[in-house]
Short mmCIF file of C-alpha atoms in Angstrom, two decimals:
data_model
loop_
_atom_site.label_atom_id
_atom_site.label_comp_id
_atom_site.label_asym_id
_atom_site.label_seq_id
_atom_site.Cartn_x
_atom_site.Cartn_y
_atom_site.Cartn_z
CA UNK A 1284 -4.89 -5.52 22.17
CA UNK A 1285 -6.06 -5.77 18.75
CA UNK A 1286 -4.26 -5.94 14.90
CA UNK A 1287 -5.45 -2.76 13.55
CA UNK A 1288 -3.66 -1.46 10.04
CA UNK A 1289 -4.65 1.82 8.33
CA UNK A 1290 -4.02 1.83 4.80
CA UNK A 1291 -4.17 4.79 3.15
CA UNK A 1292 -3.53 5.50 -1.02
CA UNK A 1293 -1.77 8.45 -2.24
CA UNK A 1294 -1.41 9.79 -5.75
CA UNK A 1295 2.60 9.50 -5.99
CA UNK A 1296 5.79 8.95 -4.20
CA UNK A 1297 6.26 13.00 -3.34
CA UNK A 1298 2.94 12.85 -1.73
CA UNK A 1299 3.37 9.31 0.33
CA UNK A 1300 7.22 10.49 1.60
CA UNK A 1301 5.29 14.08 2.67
CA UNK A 1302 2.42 12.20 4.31
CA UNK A 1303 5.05 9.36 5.79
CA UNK A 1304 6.70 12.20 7.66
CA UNK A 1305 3.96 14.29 8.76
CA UNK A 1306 2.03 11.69 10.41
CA UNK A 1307 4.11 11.13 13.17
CA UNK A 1308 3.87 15.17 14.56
CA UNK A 1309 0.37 14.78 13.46
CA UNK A 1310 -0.86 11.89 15.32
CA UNK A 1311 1.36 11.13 17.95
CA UNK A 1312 2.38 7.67 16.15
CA UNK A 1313 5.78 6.53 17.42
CA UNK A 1314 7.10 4.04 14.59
CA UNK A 1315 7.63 4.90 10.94
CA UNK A 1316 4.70 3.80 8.61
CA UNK A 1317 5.62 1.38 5.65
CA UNK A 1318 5.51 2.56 2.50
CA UNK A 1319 4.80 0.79 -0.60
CA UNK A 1320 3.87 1.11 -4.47
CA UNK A 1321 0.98 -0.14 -5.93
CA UNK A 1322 1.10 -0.57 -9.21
CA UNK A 1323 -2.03 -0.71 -10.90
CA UNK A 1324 -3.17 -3.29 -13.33
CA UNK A 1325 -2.17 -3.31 -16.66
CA UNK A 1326 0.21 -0.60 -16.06
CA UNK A 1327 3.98 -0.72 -16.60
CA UNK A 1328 4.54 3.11 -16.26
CA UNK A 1329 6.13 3.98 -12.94
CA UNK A 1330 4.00 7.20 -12.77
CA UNK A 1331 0.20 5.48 -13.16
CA UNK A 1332 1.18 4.26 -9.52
CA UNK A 1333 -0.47 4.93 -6.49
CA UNK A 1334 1.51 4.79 -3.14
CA UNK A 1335 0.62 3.19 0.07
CA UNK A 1336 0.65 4.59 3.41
CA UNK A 1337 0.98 1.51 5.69
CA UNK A 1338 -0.14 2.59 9.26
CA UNK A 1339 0.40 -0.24 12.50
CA UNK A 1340 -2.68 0.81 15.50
CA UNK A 1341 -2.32 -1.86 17.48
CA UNK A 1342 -3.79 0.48 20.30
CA UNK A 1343 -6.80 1.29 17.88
CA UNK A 1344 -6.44 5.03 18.70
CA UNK A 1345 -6.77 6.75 15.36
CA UNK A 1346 -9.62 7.82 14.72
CA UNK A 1347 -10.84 6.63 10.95
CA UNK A 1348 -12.33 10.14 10.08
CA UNK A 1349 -9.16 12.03 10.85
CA UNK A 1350 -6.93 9.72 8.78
CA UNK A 1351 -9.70 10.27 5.86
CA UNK A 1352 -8.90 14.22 6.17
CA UNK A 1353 -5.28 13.82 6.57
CA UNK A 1354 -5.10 11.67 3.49
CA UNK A 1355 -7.22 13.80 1.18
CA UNK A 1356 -4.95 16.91 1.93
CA UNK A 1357 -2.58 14.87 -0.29
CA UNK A 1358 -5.79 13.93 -2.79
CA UNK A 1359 -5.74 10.21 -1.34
CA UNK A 1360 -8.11 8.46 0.71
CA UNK A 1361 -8.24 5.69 3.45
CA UNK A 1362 -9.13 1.89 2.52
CA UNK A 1363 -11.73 0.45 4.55
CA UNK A 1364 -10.17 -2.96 5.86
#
């Protein structure tokens, strides 16, 4: 069993809660994904944040391209570890 972790980045809060509960019909995945705000540098504005999608695969069964479509139906995208 490996330590796999999908990260994806999503515009804004709406779109990371959406994605957050969509995965789990989508993929099959059994526990809740972490959620978390990434401020980015230099900014103080709540709204210039992006939001990540924190994703445990400790199975390694998602399947990298799949997660890069889901993610982009929200306009984000999935970090390469």
């Amino acid at each position: 069993m490996s330590d796999v972790r999908h990260v994806l980045v999503l515009p804004d809060r709406d779109a990371a809660e959406e994605a957050a509960e969509a995965i789990g019909a989508r993929f099959g995945t059994g526990e809740e994904p972490r959620l978390l705000r990434d401020a980015l540098a230099g900014e103080d504005d709540a709204e210039d944040a992006q939001w990540l999608l924190l994703l445990e695969d400790p199975e390694d069964r998602l399947d990298p391209a799949e997660l890069d479509a889901f993610a982009a139906h929200w306009d984000g995208w999935r970090e390469e570890p």
